[in-house]
PDB file of C-alpha atoms in Angstrom:
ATOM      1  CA  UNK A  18     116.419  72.921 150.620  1.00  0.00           C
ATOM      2  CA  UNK A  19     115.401  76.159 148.628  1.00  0.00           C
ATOM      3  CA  UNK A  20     113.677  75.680 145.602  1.00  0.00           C
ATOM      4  CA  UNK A  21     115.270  76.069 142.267  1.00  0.00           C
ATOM      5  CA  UNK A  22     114.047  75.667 138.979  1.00  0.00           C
ATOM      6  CA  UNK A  23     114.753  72.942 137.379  1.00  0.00           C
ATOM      7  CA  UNK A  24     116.275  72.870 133.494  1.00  0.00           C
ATOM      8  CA  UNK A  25     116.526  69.795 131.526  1.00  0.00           C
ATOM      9  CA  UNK A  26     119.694  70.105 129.577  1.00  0.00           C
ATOM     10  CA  UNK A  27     118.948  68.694 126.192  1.00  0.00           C
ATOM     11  CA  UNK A  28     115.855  67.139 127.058  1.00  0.00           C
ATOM     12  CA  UNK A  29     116.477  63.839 128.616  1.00  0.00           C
ATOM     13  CA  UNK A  30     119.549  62.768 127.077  1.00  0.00           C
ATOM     14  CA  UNK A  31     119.990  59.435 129.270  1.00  0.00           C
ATOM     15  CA  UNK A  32     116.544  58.333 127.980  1.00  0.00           C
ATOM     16  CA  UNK A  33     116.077  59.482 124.515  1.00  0.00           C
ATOM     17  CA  UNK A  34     118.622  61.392 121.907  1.00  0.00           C
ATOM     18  CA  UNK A  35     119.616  64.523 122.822  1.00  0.00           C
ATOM     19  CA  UNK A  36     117.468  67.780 121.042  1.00  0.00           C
ATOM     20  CA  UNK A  37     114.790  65.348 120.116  1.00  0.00           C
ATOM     21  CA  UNK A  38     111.204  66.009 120.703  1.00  0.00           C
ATOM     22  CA  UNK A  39     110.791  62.413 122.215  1.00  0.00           C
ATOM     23  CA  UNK A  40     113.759  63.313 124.321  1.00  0.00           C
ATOM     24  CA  UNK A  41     112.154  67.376 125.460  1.00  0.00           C
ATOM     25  CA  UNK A  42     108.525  65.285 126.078  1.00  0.00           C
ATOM     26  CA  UNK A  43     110.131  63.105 128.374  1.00  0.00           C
ATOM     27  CA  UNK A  44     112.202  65.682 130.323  1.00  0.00           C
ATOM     28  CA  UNK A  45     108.658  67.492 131.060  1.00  0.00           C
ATOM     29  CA  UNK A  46     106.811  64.056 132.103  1.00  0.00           C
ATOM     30  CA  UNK A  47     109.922  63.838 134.563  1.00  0.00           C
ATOM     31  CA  UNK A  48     109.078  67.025 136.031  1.00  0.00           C
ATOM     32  CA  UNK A  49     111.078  69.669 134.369  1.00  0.00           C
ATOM     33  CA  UNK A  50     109.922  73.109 134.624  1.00  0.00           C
ATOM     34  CA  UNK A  51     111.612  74.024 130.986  1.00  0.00           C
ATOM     35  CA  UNK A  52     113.664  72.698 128.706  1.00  0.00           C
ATOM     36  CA  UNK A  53     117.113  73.362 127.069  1.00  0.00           C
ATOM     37  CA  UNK A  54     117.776  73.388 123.411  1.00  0.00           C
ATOM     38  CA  UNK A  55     120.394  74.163 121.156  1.00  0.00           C
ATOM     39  CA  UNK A  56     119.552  76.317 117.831  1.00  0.00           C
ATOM     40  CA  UNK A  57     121.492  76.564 114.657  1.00  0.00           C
ATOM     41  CA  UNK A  58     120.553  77.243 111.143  1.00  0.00           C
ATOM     42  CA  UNK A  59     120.437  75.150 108.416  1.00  0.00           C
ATOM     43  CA  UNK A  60     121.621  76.696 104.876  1.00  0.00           C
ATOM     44  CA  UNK A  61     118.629  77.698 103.847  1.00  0.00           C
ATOM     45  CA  UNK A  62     118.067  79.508 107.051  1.00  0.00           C
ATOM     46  CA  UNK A  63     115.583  77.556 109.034  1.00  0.00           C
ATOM     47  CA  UNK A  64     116.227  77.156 112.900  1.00  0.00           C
ATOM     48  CA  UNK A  65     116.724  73.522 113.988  1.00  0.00           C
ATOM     49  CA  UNK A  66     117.704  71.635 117.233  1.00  0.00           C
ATOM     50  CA  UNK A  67     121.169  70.874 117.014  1.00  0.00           C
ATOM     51  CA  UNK A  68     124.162  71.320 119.634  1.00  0.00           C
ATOM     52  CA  UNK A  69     126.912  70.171 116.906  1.00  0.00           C
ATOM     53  CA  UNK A  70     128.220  72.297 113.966  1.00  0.00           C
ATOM     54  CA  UNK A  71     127.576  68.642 111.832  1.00  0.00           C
ATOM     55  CA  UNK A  72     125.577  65.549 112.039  1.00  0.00           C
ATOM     56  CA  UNK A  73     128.047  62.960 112.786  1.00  0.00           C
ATOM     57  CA  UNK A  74     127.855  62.347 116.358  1.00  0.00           C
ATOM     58  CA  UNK A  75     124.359  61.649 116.749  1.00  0.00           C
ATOM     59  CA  UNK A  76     123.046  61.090 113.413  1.00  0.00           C
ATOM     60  CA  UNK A  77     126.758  59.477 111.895  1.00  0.00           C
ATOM     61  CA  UNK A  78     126.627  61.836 108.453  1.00  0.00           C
ATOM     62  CA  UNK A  79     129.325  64.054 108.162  1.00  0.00           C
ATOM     63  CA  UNK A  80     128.077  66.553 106.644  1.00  0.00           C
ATOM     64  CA  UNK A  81     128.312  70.247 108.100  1.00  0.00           C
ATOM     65  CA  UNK A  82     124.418  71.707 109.222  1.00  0.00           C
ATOM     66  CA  UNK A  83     125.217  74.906 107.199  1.00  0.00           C
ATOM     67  CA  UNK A  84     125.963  72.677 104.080  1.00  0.00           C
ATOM     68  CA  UNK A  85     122.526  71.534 103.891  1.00  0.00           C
ATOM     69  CA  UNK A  86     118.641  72.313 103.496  1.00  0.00           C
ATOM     70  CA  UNK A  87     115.867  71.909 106.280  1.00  0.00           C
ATOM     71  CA  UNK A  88     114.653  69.436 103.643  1.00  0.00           C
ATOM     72  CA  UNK A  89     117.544  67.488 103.526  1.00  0.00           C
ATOM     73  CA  UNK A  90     118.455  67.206 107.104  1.00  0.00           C
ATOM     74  CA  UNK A  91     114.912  65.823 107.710  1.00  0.00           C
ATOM     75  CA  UNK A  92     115.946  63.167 105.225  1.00  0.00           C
ATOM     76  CA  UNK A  93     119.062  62.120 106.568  1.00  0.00           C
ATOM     77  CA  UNK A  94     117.698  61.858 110.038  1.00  0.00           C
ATOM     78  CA  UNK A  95     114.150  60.516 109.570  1.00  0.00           C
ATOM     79  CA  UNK A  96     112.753  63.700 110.424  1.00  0.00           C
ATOM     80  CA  UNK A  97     114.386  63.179 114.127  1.00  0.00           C
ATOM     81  CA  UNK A  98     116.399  66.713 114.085  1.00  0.00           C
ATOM     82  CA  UNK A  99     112.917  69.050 115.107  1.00  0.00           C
ATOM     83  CA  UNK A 100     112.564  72.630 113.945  1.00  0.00           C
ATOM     84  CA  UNK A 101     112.467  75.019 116.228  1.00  0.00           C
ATOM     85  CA  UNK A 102     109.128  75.642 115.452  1.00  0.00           C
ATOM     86  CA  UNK A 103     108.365  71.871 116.222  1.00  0.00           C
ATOM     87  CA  UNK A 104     110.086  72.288 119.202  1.00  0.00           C
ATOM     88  CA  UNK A 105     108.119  74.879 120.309  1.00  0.00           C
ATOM     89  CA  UNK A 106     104.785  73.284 119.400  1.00  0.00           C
ATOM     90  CA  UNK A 107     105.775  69.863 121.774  1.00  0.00           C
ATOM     91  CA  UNK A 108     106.651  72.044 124.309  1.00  0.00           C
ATOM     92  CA  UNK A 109     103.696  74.030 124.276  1.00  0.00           C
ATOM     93  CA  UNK A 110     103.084  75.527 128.174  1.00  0.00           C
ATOM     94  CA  UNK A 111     106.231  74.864 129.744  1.00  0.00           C
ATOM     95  CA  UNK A 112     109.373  77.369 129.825  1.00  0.00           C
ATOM     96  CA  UNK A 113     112.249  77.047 127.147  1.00  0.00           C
ATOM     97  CA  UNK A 114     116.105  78.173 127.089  1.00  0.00           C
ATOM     98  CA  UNK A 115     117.385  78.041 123.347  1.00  0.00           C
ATOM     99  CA  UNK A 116     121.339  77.930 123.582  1.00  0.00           C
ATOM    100  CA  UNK A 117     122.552  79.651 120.388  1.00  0.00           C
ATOM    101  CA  UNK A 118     125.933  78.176 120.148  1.00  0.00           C
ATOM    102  CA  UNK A 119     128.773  79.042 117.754  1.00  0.00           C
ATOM    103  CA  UNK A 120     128.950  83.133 117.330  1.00  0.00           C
ATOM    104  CA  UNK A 121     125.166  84.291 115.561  1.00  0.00           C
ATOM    105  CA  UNK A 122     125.368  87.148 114.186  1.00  0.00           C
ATOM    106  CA  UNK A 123     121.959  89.856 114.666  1.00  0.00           C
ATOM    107  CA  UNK A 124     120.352  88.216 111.183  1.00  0.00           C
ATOM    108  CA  UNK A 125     120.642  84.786 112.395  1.00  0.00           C
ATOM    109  CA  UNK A 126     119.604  85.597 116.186  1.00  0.00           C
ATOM    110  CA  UNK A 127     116.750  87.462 114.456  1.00  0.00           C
ATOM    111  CA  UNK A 128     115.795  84.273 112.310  1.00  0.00           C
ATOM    112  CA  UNK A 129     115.362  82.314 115.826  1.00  0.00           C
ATOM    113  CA  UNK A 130     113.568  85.075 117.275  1.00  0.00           C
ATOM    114  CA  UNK A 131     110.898  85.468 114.325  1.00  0.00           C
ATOM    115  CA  UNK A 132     110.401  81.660 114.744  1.00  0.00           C
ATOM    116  CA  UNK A 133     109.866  82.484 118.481  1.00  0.00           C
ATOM    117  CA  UNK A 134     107.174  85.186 117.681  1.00  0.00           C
ATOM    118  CA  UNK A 135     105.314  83.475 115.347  1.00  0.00           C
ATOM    119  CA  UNK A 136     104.894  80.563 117.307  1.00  0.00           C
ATOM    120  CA  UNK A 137     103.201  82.921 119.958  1.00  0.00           C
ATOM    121  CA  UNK A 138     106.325  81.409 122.338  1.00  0.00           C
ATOM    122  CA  UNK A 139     107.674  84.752 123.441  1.00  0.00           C
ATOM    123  CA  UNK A 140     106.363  85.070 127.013  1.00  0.00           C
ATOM    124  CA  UNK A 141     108.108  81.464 127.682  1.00  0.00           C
ATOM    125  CA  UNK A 142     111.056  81.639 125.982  1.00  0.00           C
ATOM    126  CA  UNK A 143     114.474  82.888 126.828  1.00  0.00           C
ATOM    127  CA  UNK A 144     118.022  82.654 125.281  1.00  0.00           C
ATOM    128  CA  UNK A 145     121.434  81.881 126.801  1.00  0.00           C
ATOM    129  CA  UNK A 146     124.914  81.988 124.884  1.00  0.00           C
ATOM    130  CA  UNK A 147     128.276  84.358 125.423  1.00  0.00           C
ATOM    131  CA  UNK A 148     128.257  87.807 124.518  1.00  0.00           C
ATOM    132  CA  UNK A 149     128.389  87.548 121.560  1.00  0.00           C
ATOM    133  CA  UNK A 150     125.371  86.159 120.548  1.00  0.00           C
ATOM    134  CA  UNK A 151     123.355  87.322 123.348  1.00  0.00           C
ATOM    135  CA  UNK A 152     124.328  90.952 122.156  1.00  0.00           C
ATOM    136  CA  UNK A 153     122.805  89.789 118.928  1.00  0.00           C
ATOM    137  CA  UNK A 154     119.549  88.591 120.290  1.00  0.00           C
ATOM    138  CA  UNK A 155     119.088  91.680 122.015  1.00  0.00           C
ATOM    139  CA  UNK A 156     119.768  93.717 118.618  1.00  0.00           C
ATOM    140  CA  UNK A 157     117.422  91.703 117.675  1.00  0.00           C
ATOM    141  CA  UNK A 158     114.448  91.593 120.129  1.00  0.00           C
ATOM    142  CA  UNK A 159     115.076  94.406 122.750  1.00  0.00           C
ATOM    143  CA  UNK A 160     112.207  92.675 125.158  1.00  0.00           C
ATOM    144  CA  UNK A 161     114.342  89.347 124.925  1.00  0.00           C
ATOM    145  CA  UNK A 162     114.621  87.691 128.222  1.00  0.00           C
ATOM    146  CA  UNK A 163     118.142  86.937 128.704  1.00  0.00           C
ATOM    147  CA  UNK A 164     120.497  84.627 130.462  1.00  0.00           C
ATOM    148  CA  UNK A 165     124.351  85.408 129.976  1.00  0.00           C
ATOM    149  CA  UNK A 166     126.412  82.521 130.138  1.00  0.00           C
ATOM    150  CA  UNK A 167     129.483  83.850 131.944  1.00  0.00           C
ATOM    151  CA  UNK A 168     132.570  81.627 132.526  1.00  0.00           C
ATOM    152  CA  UNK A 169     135.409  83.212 134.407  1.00  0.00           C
ATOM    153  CA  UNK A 170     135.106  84.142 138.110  1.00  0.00           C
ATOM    154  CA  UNK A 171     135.647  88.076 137.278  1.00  0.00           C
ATOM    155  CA  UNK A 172     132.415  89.593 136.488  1.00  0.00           C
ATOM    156  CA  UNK A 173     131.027  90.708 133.489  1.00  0.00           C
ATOM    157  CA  UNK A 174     131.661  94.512 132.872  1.00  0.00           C
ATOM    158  CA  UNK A 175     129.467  97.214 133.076  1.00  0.00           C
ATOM    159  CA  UNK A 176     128.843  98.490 129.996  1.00  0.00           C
ATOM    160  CA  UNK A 177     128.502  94.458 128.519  1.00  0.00           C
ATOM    161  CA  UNK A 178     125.560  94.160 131.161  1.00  0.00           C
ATOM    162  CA  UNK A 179     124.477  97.247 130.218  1.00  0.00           C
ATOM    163  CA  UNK A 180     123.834  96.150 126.240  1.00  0.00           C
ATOM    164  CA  UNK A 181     123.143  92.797 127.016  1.00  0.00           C
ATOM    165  CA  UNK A 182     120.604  93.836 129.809  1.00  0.00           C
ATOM    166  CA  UNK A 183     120.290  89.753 131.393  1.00  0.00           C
ATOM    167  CA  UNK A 184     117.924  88.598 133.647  1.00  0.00           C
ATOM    168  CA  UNK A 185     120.531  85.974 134.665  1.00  0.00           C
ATOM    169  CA  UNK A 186     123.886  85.175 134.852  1.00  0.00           C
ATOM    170  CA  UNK A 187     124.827  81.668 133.618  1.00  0.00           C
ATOM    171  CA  UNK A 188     127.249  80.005 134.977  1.00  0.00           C
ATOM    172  CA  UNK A 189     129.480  76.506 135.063  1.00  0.00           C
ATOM    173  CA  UNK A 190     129.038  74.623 138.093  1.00  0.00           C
ATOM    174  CA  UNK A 191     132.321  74.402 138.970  1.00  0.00           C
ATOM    175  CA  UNK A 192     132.706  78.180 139.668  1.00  0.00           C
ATOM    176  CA  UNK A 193     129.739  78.723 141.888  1.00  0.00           C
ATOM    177  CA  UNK A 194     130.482  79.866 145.387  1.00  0.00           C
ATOM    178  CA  UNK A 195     128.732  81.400 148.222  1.00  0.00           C
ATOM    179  CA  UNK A 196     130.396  84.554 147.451  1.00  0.00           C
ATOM    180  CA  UNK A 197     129.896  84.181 143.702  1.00  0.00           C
ATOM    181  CA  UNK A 198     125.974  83.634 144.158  1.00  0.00           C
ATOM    182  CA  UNK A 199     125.555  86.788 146.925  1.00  0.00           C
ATOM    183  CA  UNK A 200     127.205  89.238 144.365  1.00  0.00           C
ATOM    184  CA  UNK A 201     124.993  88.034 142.121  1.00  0.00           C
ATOM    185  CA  UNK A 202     121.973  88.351 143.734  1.00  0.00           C
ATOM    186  CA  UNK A 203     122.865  91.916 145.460  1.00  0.00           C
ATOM    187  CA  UNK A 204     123.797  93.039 141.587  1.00  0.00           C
ATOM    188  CA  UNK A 205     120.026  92.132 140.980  1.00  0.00           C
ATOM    189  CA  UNK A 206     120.436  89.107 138.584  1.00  0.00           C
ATOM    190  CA  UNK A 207     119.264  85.747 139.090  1.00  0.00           C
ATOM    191  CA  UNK A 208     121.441  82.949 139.219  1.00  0.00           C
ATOM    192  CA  UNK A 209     121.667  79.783 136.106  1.00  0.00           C
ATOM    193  CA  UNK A 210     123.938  76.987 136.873  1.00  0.00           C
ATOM    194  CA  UNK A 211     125.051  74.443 134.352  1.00  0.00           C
ATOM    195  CA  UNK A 212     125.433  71.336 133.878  1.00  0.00           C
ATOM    196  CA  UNK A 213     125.560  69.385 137.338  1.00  0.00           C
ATOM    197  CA  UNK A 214     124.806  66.132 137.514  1.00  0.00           C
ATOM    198  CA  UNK A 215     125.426  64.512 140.527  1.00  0.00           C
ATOM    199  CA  UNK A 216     123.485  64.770 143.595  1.00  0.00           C
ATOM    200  CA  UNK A 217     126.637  65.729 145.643  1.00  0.00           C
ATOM    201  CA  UNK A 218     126.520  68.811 143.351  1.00  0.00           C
ATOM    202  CA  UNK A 219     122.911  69.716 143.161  1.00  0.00           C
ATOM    203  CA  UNK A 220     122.430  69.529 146.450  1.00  0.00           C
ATOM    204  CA  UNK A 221     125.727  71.892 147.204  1.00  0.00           C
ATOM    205  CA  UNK A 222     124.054  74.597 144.677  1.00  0.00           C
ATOM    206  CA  UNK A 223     120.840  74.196 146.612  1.00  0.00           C
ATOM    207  CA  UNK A 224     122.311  75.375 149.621  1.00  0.00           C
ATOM    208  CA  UNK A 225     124.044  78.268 147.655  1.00  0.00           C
ATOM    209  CA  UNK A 226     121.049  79.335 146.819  1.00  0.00           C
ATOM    210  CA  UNK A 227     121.208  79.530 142.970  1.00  0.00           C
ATOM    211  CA  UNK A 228     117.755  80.385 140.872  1.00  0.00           C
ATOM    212  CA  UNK A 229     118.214  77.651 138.381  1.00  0.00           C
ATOM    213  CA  UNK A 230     120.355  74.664 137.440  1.00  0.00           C
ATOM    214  CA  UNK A 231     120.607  72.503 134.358  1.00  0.00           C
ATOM    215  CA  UNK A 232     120.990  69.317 134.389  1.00  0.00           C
ATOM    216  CA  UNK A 233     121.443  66.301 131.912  1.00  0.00           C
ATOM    217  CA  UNK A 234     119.188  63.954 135.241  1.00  0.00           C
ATOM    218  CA  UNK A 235     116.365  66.145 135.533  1.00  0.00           C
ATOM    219  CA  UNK A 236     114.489  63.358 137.577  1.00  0.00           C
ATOM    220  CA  UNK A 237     117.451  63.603 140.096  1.00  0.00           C
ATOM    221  CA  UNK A 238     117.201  66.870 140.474  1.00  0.00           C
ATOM    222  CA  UNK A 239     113.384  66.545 140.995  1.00  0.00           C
ATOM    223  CA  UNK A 240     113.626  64.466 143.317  1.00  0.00           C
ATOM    224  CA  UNK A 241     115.669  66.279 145.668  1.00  0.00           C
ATOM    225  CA  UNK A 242     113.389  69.184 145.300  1.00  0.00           C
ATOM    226  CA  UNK A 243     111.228  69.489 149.309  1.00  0.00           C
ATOM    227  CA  UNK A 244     108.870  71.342 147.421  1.00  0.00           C
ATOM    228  CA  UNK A 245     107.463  71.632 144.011  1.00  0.00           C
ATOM    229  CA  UNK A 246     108.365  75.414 142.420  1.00  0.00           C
ATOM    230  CA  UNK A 247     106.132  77.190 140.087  1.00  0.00           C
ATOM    231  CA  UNK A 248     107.352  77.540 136.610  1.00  0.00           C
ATOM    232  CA  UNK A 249     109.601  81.557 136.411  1.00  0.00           C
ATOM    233  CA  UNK A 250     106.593  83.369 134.103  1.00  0.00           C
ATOM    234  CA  UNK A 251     107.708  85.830 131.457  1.00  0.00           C
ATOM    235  CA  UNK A 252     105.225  88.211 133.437  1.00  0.00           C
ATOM    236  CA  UNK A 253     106.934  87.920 136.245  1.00  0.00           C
ATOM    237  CA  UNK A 254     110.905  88.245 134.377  1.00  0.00           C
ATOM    238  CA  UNK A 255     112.634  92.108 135.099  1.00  0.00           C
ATOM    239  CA  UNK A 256     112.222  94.473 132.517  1.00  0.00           C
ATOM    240  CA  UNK A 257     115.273  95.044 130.816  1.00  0.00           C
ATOM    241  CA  UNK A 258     117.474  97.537 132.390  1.00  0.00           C
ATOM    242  CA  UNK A 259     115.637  97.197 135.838  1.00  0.00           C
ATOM    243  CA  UNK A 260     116.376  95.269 138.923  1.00  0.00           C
ATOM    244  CA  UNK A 261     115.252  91.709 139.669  1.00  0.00           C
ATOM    245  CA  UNK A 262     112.568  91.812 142.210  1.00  0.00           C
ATOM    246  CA  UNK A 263     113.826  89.608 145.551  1.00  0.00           C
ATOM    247  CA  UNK A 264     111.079  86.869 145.407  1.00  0.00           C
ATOM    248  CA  UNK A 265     111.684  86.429 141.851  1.00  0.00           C
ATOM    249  CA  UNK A 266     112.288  82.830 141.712  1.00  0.00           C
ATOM    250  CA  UNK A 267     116.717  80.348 133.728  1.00  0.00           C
ATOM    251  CA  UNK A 268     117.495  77.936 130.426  1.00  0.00           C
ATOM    252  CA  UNK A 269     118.562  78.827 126.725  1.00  0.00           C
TER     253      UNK A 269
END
């Protein structure tokens, strides 16, 4: 089996809560090589790890994320919903894919990405969404490394790739063929695949030859891993605009 790289959606949601630092630590003691987290802002502006546009299924408040403070979502959850800057800090080392769901506009994409700067993360961290928002974050931060979640079988358009200048293409499981992953690769992208599960799965995207896969059983995934793969460096990521190199080797 090839080796992939190996993203732990969430964290390690079947042993801790989802987007939880306990939950991103134990996703890298299982042998992750990053970690995927979902960013949104809270009212007064300050990125947080959160996947829902409230609190109520995982924390059981209804209460909308843009309704309230960083102070008072720390409240209501015990100080379990990290920053992004937390985040960051726990993960210190390892890779990172921030997911911006919902539609960001560029001042909220360049909110995450100041966080991302400041924290010295930059070389580690890369972003993942629609257009959208990934057009946003590169408004934003023109050397953003980029994975563009894609999810119909026609291929993204020329001029889109051309703004959104990816690294990777990010797709659903489900869609990924052998066909799917060789235009890929001869287009010069790498190749994110989300969110598969099963071992039946991982080990059919394995022998597609995807770059990357997300999963919510990263010590699955691990495990059927021959041989351990070095962590994708930001050193070694495309520049934007050129070609990925072939041994190249996600996520968020």
């Amino acid at each position: 089996m090839p080796n992939v790289t190996a993203v732990a959606h969430r964290g390690a949601p079947y042993h801790f809560r989802e987007n939880t630092l306990d939950s991103l630590r134990s996703a890298l003691r299982l042998g992750a090589d990053a970690v995927e987290v979902d960013v949104r802002l809270t009212r007064d502006g300050v990125p947080v790890l959160l996947h829902d546009e409230t609190l109520k299924r995982l924390w059981e408040h209804d209460r909308p994320l843009l309704s309230l403070s960083a102070d008072e979502v720390r409240g209501l959850t015990a100080g379990r919903v990290p920053t992004l800057a937390e985040a960051l800090t726990a993960t210190d080392g390892h890779r990172v894919m921030l997911d911006l769901p919902g539609t960001p506009d560029v001042r909220a994409a360049r909110q995450v990405v100041d966080v991302v700067r400041r924290c010295g993360a930059a070389d580690r961290v890369y972003y993942c969404a629609g257009a959208t928002a990934m057009l946003a974050v590169r408004a934003a931060d023109p050397a953003a490394e980029i994975a563009l979640t894609w999810t119909t079988l026609a291929p993204p358009r020329p001029a889109l790739l051309d703004a959104v200048r990816p690294r990777w293409l990010n797709y659903r499981f489900g869609l990924v063929s052998r066909d799917l992953s060789a235009r890929v690769h001869k287009d010069g992208y790498l190749l994110s695949v989300w969110t598969a599960d099963t071992r039946r799965t991982m080990r059919r995207l394995l022998a597609l030859g995807v770059d990357s896969i997300t999963t919510n059983r990263i010590e699955t995934l691990c495990g059927l891993r021959t041989t351990r793969q070095p962590v994708v460096r930001r050193e070694h990521a495309r520049r934007p605009g050129t070609r990925a190199v072939a041994d190249a080797g996600p996520e968020v």
